[in-house]
Short mmCIF file of C-alpha atoms and ligand atoms in Angstrom, two decimals:
data_model
loop_
_atom_site.label_atom_id
_atom_site.label_comp_id
_atom_site.label_asym_id
_atom_site.label_seq_id
_atom_site.Cartn_x
_atom_site.Cartn_y
_atom_site.Cartn_z
CA MET A 1 106.32 94.92 161.22
CA THR A 2 109.86 96.21 159.87
CA VAL A 3 110.10 97.13 156.93
CA HIS A 4 113.26 95.84 155.29
CA LYS A 5 115.13 97.96 152.50
CA VAL A 6 115.49 94.89 150.47
CA MET A 7 115.37 90.91 151.04
CA ILE A 8 116.88 88.61 148.94
CA LEU A 9 115.38 85.16 148.14
CA GLY A 10 117.78 82.29 147.83
CA THR A 11 121.60 81.89 148.63
CA GLY A 12 123.37 80.71 145.52
CA PRO A 13 126.05 82.69 143.96
CA ALA A 14 123.78 85.06 142.92
CA GLY A 15 122.03 85.54 146.23
CA LEU A 16 125.22 85.82 148.04
CA THR A 17 126.82 88.35 145.54
CA ALA A 18 123.72 90.38 145.56
CA ALA A 19 123.96 90.08 149.50
CA ILE A 20 127.58 91.43 149.51
CA TYR A 21 127.22 94.40 147.33
CA ALA A 22 123.68 95.15 149.47
CA ALA A 23 125.30 95.01 152.52
CA ARG A 24 128.05 97.27 151.45
CA ALA A 25 125.64 99.68 150.26
CA ASN A 26 124.42 99.81 153.60
CA LEU A 27 120.90 98.58 152.59
CA HIS A 28 121.15 95.57 155.28
CA PRO A 29 119.58 93.15 153.32
CA VAL A 30 117.83 90.18 154.81
CA ILE A 31 118.42 86.94 153.00
CA VAL A 32 116.10 83.92 153.04
CA GLU A 33 118.44 80.80 152.62
CA GLY A 34 115.81 78.65 150.80
CA ASN A 35 115.40 74.93 150.69
CA GLU A 36 119.06 74.27 149.49
CA PRO A 37 121.20 76.64 151.40
CA GLY A 38 124.18 77.66 149.29
CA GLY A 39 122.35 76.36 145.86
CA GLN A 40 123.42 73.95 143.44
CA LEU A 41 127.25 74.37 144.29
CA THR A 42 126.97 72.87 147.84
CA LEU A 43 125.85 69.43 145.61
CA THR A 44 129.47 69.65 143.30
CA THR A 45 133.01 69.15 144.49
CA GLU A 46 135.67 70.63 142.94
CA VAL A 47 134.88 73.82 140.94
CA GLU A 48 137.42 74.72 138.56
CA ASN A 49 136.39 77.38 136.71
CA PHE A 50 135.67 80.32 139.45
CA PRO A 51 138.10 83.00 138.59
CA GLY A 52 140.63 83.67 141.48
CA PHE A 53 141.09 80.11 142.57
CA PRO A 54 143.90 78.74 140.07
CA GLU A 55 144.01 75.19 142.11
CA GLY A 56 140.19 74.92 142.22
CA ILE A 57 138.05 75.24 145.15
CA MET A 58 135.28 72.91 146.69
CA GLY A 59 131.68 74.08 145.74
CA PRO A 60 130.64 74.16 149.44
CA GLU A 61 133.59 75.97 150.69
CA LEU A 62 133.25 78.70 147.84
CA MET A 63 129.48 78.90 149.24
CA ASP A 64 130.85 79.39 152.81
CA ASN A 65 133.15 81.82 151.82
CA MET A 66 130.47 83.81 149.87
CA ARG A 67 128.33 83.49 152.86
CA LYS A 68 130.69 84.82 155.34
CA GLN A 69 131.81 87.82 153.18
CA ALA A 70 128.18 88.88 153.22
CA GLU A 71 127.72 88.44 156.82
CA HIS A 72 131.13 90.41 157.61
CA PHE A 73 129.12 93.39 155.88
CA GLY A 74 126.00 93.26 157.73
CA ALA A 75 123.62 90.86 155.73
CA SER A 76 121.24 88.65 158.25
CA PHE A 77 119.77 85.52 156.86
CA VAL A 78 116.45 83.79 157.46
CA ASN A 79 116.34 80.08 157.83
CA GLY A 80 113.72 78.52 155.81
CA TRP A 81 111.89 78.86 152.40
CA VAL A 82 109.95 81.17 150.53
CA SER A 83 106.26 79.93 150.75
CA GLY A 84 104.44 83.13 148.99
CA VAL A 85 104.62 86.60 147.95
CA ASP A 86 102.58 89.37 147.67
CA LEU A 87 103.94 91.89 145.08
CA SER A 88 100.48 94.10 144.48
CA GLN A 89 101.84 96.66 146.72
CA ARG A 90 104.82 97.94 148.46
CA PRO A 91 106.38 97.36 150.70
CA PHE A 92 106.35 93.80 149.29
CA THR A 93 105.15 90.89 151.69
CA VAL A 94 107.34 87.54 152.02
CA LYS A 95 106.07 84.59 153.83
CA VAL A 96 108.33 82.12 155.03
CA ASN A 97 107.81 78.72 155.80
CA GLU A 98 103.85 79.47 154.97
CA VAL A 99 104.09 81.33 158.73
CA ASP A 100 106.46 83.97 158.87
CA GLU A 101 105.80 87.07 157.10
CA TYR A 102 108.48 90.17 156.39
CA GLN A 103 108.27 93.04 154.30
CA ALA A 104 110.71 94.60 152.27
CA GLU A 105 110.81 97.80 150.02
CA ALA A 106 112.56 95.76 147.23
CA LEU A 107 113.15 92.25 146.60
CA ILE A 108 115.76 90.12 144.73
CA VAL A 109 114.65 86.65 143.58
CA SER A 110 117.36 84.76 143.39
CA THR A 111 115.76 80.94 144.25
CA GLY A 112 117.45 79.44 141.51
CA ALA A 113 116.53 76.09 139.48
CA SER A 114 116.14 72.44 140.57
CA ALA A 115 116.73 69.08 138.89
CA LYS A 116 114.08 67.98 136.63
CA MET A 117 112.81 64.29 136.82
CA LEU A 118 111.94 61.90 134.07
CA GLY A 119 108.24 61.26 135.24
CA ILE A 120 108.25 57.68 134.55
CA PRO A 121 106.71 55.14 137.00
CA GLY A 122 109.10 53.82 139.71
CA GLU A 123 111.17 56.95 139.81
CA ALA A 124 109.49 58.74 142.44
CA GLU A 125 109.07 56.04 144.79
CA MET A 126 112.39 55.01 144.26
CA VAL A 127 114.35 58.63 145.11
CA GLY A 128 117.00 57.89 147.92
CA ARG A 129 116.50 54.07 147.27
CA GLY A 130 118.59 54.16 144.22
CA VAL A 131 117.41 57.15 142.23
CA SER A 132 119.17 60.48 142.48
CA THR A 133 120.13 63.71 141.12
CA CYS A 134 123.44 64.04 142.91
CA ALA A 135 126.47 61.69 141.86
CA THR A 136 128.36 64.09 144.30
CA CYS A 137 126.13 63.04 147.05
CA ASP A 138 125.22 59.66 146.49
CA ALA A 139 127.96 57.86 144.47
CA TYR A 140 129.88 56.82 147.65
CA PHE A 141 126.76 54.28 148.17
CA PHE A 142 127.38 52.73 144.78
CA ARG A 143 130.88 51.54 145.25
CA ASN A 144 131.77 48.36 142.75
CA LYS A 145 127.90 48.87 141.63
CA LYS A 146 126.55 49.14 138.20
CA VAL A 147 124.55 52.59 137.42
CA VAL A 148 123.10 54.19 135.00
CA VAL A 149 122.98 57.98 134.14
CA VAL A 150 120.19 59.66 132.20
CA GLY A 151 120.78 62.66 129.87
CA GLY A 152 123.07 63.64 127.00
CA GLY A 153 124.22 67.12 128.28
CA ASP A 154 127.35 68.35 130.46
CA SER A 155 125.68 67.61 133.40
CA ALA A 156 125.10 63.86 132.52
CA LEU A 157 128.71 63.50 131.46
CA GLU A 158 129.88 65.03 134.45
CA GLU A 159 127.71 62.89 136.82
CA ALA A 160 129.04 59.65 135.00
CA THR A 161 132.65 60.82 135.06
CA PHE A 162 132.51 61.45 138.88
CA LEU A 163 130.71 57.93 139.43
CA THR A 164 133.31 56.00 137.85
CA LYS A 165 135.35 56.79 140.45
CA HIS A 166 133.27 54.62 142.82
CA ALA A 167 131.03 52.44 140.98
CA ALA A 168 132.24 49.66 138.49
CA GLU A 169 130.45 50.33 135.49
CA VAL A 170 128.37 53.60 134.21
CA THR A 171 126.21 53.47 131.56
CA ILE A 172 125.24 56.95 130.03
CA VAL A 173 121.21 56.53 128.57
CA HIS A 174 120.49 59.25 126.14
CA ARG A 175 117.56 59.89 124.04
CA ARG A 176 119.18 60.65 120.88
CA SER A 177 122.26 59.38 119.11
CA GLU A 178 124.01 62.74 119.19
CA LEU A 179 124.79 64.01 122.73
CA ARG A 180 124.53 67.68 123.56
CA ALA A 181 127.64 67.86 125.77
CA SER A 182 130.38 70.00 125.15
CA LYS A 183 133.16 68.03 122.97
CA VAL A 184 135.73 67.95 126.13
CA MET A 185 133.45 66.61 128.44
CA GLN A 186 132.55 63.76 125.46
CA ASP A 187 136.34 63.27 124.85
CA ARG A 188 136.55 62.45 128.77
CA ALA A 189 133.57 60.38 128.87
CA ARG A 190 134.38 58.38 125.61
CA SER A 191 138.18 57.81 126.85
CA ASN A 192 136.82 56.30 130.27
CA PRO A 193 136.69 52.49 129.92
CA LYS A 194 134.11 52.39 132.75
CA ILE A 195 131.74 54.02 130.89
CA LYS A 196 129.20 52.42 128.77
CA TRP A 197 126.61 53.86 126.16
CA ALA A 198 123.03 53.14 125.59
CA LEU A 199 121.82 55.67 123.03
CA ASN A 200 118.85 56.78 121.06
CA VAL A 201 116.78 55.05 123.80
CA ASN A 202 113.97 56.43 126.20
CA PRO A 203 113.95 55.50 129.88
CA VAL A 204 110.34 53.71 130.36
CA SER A 205 110.33 52.97 133.98
CA VAL A 206 112.65 52.63 136.96
CA GLN A 207 112.24 49.09 138.03
CA SER A 208 113.06 47.82 141.69
CA ASP A 209 112.31 44.82 144.17
CA GLY A 210 110.24 47.22 146.27
CA LYS A 211 113.29 48.11 148.29
CA ARG A 212 116.30 49.11 145.95
CA VAL A 213 116.32 49.56 142.29
CA THR A 214 117.06 46.81 140.01
CA GLY A 215 116.95 47.98 136.38
CA LEU A 216 115.95 50.80 134.02
CA GLU A 217 113.48 50.00 131.30
CA VAL A 218 114.45 51.62 127.97
CA LYS A 219 112.70 51.67 124.55
CA ASP A 220 114.85 51.42 121.63
CA ASN A 221 113.78 54.30 119.27
CA ALA A 222 115.09 52.67 116.08
CA THR A 223 113.57 49.45 116.70
CA GLY A 224 110.57 50.26 119.32
CA GLU A 225 111.51 47.23 121.20
CA SER A 226 111.85 47.31 125.25
CA ARG A 227 114.65 45.99 127.37
CA VAL A 228 116.06 46.56 130.49
CA LEU A 229 119.33 47.52 131.52
CA THR A 230 120.11 45.90 134.66
CA THR A 231 121.41 48.61 137.51
CA ASP A 232 121.78 49.47 141.17
CA GLY A 233 121.43 53.12 140.18
CA VAL A 234 119.66 55.78 138.26
CA PHE A 235 121.08 58.99 137.99
CA VAL A 236 118.82 61.55 136.46
CA ALA A 237 120.68 64.35 134.78
CA ILE A 238 118.50 65.77 132.35
CA GLY A 239 118.38 69.59 133.31
CA HIS A 240 116.76 71.94 135.69
CA ARG A 241 113.84 73.85 136.04
CA PRO A 242 113.55 77.49 137.47
CA ASN A 243 112.02 77.64 141.18
CA THR A 244 109.38 79.79 140.31
CA ASP A 245 106.06 78.14 141.73
CA PHE A 246 106.10 80.26 144.69
CA LEU A 247 105.67 83.60 142.60
CA GLN A 248 102.04 82.12 141.40
CA ALA A 249 102.40 84.12 137.92
CA THR A 250 102.81 87.53 140.16
CA LEU A 251 106.16 87.93 137.70
CA ASP A 252 106.12 88.11 133.89
CA LEU A 253 107.32 84.47 133.52
CA ASP A 254 108.52 82.59 130.03
CA ALA A 255 106.86 79.51 128.98
CA ILE A 256 109.34 77.11 131.21
CA GLY A 257 108.83 79.41 134.36
CA TYR A 258 112.19 81.35 134.01
CA ILE A 259 111.66 85.16 135.18
CA ARG A 260 111.66 87.65 132.60
CA THR A 261 113.95 90.60 132.88
CA ARG A 262 114.18 93.75 131.29
CA GLY A 263 116.89 94.32 128.69
CA VAL A 264 120.38 94.39 130.37
CA THR A 265 118.91 95.17 133.66
CA THR A 266 117.57 92.95 136.50
CA ALA A 267 114.54 94.55 136.28
CA THR A 268 111.17 92.35 136.47
CA SER A 269 107.50 92.96 135.38
CA VAL A 270 107.15 94.47 138.52
CA ALA A 271 109.01 97.72 140.06
CA GLY A 272 110.82 97.17 142.90
CA VAL A 273 111.44 93.24 141.74
CA PHE A 274 114.66 92.08 140.41
CA ALA A 275 115.87 88.79 139.42
CA CYS A 276 119.16 87.18 139.42
CA GLY A 277 120.87 83.83 138.58
CA ASP A 278 119.80 80.68 137.17
CA VAL A 279 115.87 81.68 137.88
CA MET A 280 116.23 83.83 135.26
CA ASP A 281 118.78 82.41 133.06
CA PRO A 282 117.99 79.64 130.98
CA HIS A 283 120.92 79.85 128.83
CA TYR A 284 124.60 80.55 130.65
CA ARG A 285 123.51 78.80 134.06
CA GLN A 286 126.94 79.12 135.77
CA ALA A 287 128.38 80.09 138.98
CA ILE A 288 129.96 83.09 137.86
CA THR A 289 127.32 84.38 135.34
CA ALA A 290 124.93 84.13 138.49
CA ALA A 291 127.22 85.67 140.80
CA GLY A 292 127.45 88.52 138.06
CA SER A 293 123.94 89.13 137.96
CA GLY A 294 123.47 88.96 141.33
CA CYS A 295 126.03 92.09 141.66
CA LYS A 296 123.78 93.73 139.00
CA ALA A 297 120.92 93.01 140.78
CA ALA A 298 121.84 94.59 143.99
CA LEU A 299 123.35 97.94 142.09
CA ASP A 300 119.73 98.01 140.58
CA VAL A 301 117.89 97.87 143.71
CA GLU A 302 120.21 100.40 144.89
CA LYS A 303 119.19 102.86 142.29
CA PHE A 304 115.93 102.03 142.50
CA LEU A 305 115.68 102.74 146.30
CA GLU A 306 117.17 106.23 145.40
CA GLY A 307 114.64 106.95 143.10
CA ALA A 308 115.26 105.18 139.93
CA ALA A 309 117.15 108.28 138.29
CA THR A 310 119.18 106.72 136.20
CA LEU A 311 117.26 103.72 134.89
CA ASP A 312 114.14 103.07 132.72
CA TRP A 313 112.83 100.29 134.11
CA SER A 314 109.53 99.93 132.02
CA THR A 315 111.82 99.58 128.55
CA SER A 316 115.16 97.64 128.05
CA THR A 317 117.27 100.96 127.99
CA VAL A 318 119.85 101.70 130.67
CA ALA A 319 120.71 105.39 130.54
CA HIS A 320 124.17 106.41 131.29
CA ALA A 321 124.35 108.92 133.50
P1 LIG B 1 121.15 70.51 129.03
O1 LIG B 1 122.39 70.91 128.64
O2 LIG B 1 119.87 70.94 129.09
O3 LIG B 1 121.13 68.64 128.75
C1 LIG B 1 119.75 68.09 129.33
C2 LIG B 1 119.87 66.51 128.65
O4 LIG B 1 119.09 65.78 129.21
C3 LIG B 1 119.73 66.52 127.30
O5 LIG B 1 120.90 65.72 126.79
C4 LIG B 1 118.51 66.47 126.92
O6 LIG B 1 118.16 65.21 125.71
C5 LIG B 1 118.07 65.34 128.33
N1 LIG B 1 116.77 65.43 128.55
C6 LIG B 1 115.96 66.37 128.65
N2 LIG B 1 114.77 66.21 129.26
C7 LIG B 1 114.61 64.92 129.12
C8 LIG B 1 113.61 63.74 129.49
N3 LIG B 1 112.37 64.12 129.68
N4 LIG B 1 113.94 62.55 128.88
C9 LIG B 1 115.03 61.89 128.57
N5 LIG B 1 116.23 62.79 128.69
C10 LIG B 1 116.21 64.26 128.52
O7 LIG B 1 121.37 70.33 130.78
P2 LIG B 1 122.70 70.38 131.84
O8 LIG B 1 123.58 69.10 131.24
O9 LIG B 1 122.42 70.24 133.26
O10 LIG B 1 123.41 71.71 131.64
C11 LIG B 1 122.94 72.75 131.37
C12 LIG B 1 123.94 73.98 131.29
O11 LIG B 1 125.07 73.70 132.40
C13 LIG B 1 124.66 73.58 130.26
O12 LIG B 1 124.76 75.11 129.78
C14 LIG B 1 125.78 73.17 130.56
O13 LIG B 1 127.05 73.30 129.15
C15 LIG B 1 126.13 73.80 131.81
N6 LIG B 1 127.16 72.68 132.61
C16 LIG B 1 128.39 72.72 132.51
C17 LIG B 1 129.30 71.85 133.13
C18 LIG B 1 130.71 72.29 132.91
O14 LIG B 1 131.31 72.77 132.10
N7 LIG B 1 131.49 71.54 133.86
C19 LIG B 1 128.69 71.11 133.80
C20 LIG B 1 127.22 70.79 133.98
C21 LIG B 1 126.59 71.72 133.23
P3 LIG B 1 118.22 66.31 124.25
O15 LIG B 1 119.62 66.56 124.12
O16 LIG B 1 117.63 65.33 123.43
O17 LIG B 1 117.95 67.63 124.37
#
């Protein structure tokens, strides 16, 4: 079996930036695309805060550009998702789509994070029939209808604001009275006449007629009483969880499942395995920080394959040559 120098798992901004750097370093990276090629930015519209695009750029276009840039320098792509890894010895083994096996001297894990669900009755059954985690993808289906958005962070308010372009009314449902979202997002949402608020309530169940969503049952935290918000759609925007299930505890993860990296490096608990982007970053979670950490991962891999002369992988220190 061919042993690749480096395989990169995931094609968001972290993975593709790692691919560009690794390809330019003649490491001939092989990148596994994953379930959501291009990552979360392919689910957004305009990206206004990625440096270098004064007029903004559409998320899918930005990711397409990054992919073309990686291909231009010789990166190759495998269509599929990583179903398992064997990190017990080098070269490491990567299983794709549960059947195909690949081997590599070093790995960069950049599998990102996925939308969290509420886990309430009715929710899973109605995904795609009124329950959604992506306003950008599904807002169009709710033209002139009533929808709710669950969550009080930036994502929820961004989704709600976007939904007002299509929906007649958007109600933000949040479990506390205070929002977590940034002030600018709050101001934008509060000044939007189409946005209503249901604060300090917890979602209890998604109601439907069997075919479509008809309502969201919520419990008022102050009074303890339940009521049903009539709605055609429920957009869940309560954050994300890292995509690390396939690792099956082969790497050191935190309590939530984010990969722990060492100090300022992208090194993980296994020598030769590096992590970047949202899969190891529960804090910043921006496209640009993911891209930056992808660059670091490729540079770390390069050093590692050279013999790791300047990096002490076992501690959090980086020796500057
Ligand atoms: P987040 O900041 O973690 O917010 C998640 C929200 O969902 C919180 O309000 C949380 O409530 C609520 N929530 C969590 N679990 C829940 C549950 N089981 N039931 C009901 N509500 C639940 O996640 P995010 O909004 O996705 O943002 C993630 C990061 O990306 C943040 O750093 C954010 O600033 C950034 N972001 C930035 C932009 C932008 O600048 N354009 C856009 C989107 C995201 P509590 O508040 O009570 O915990």
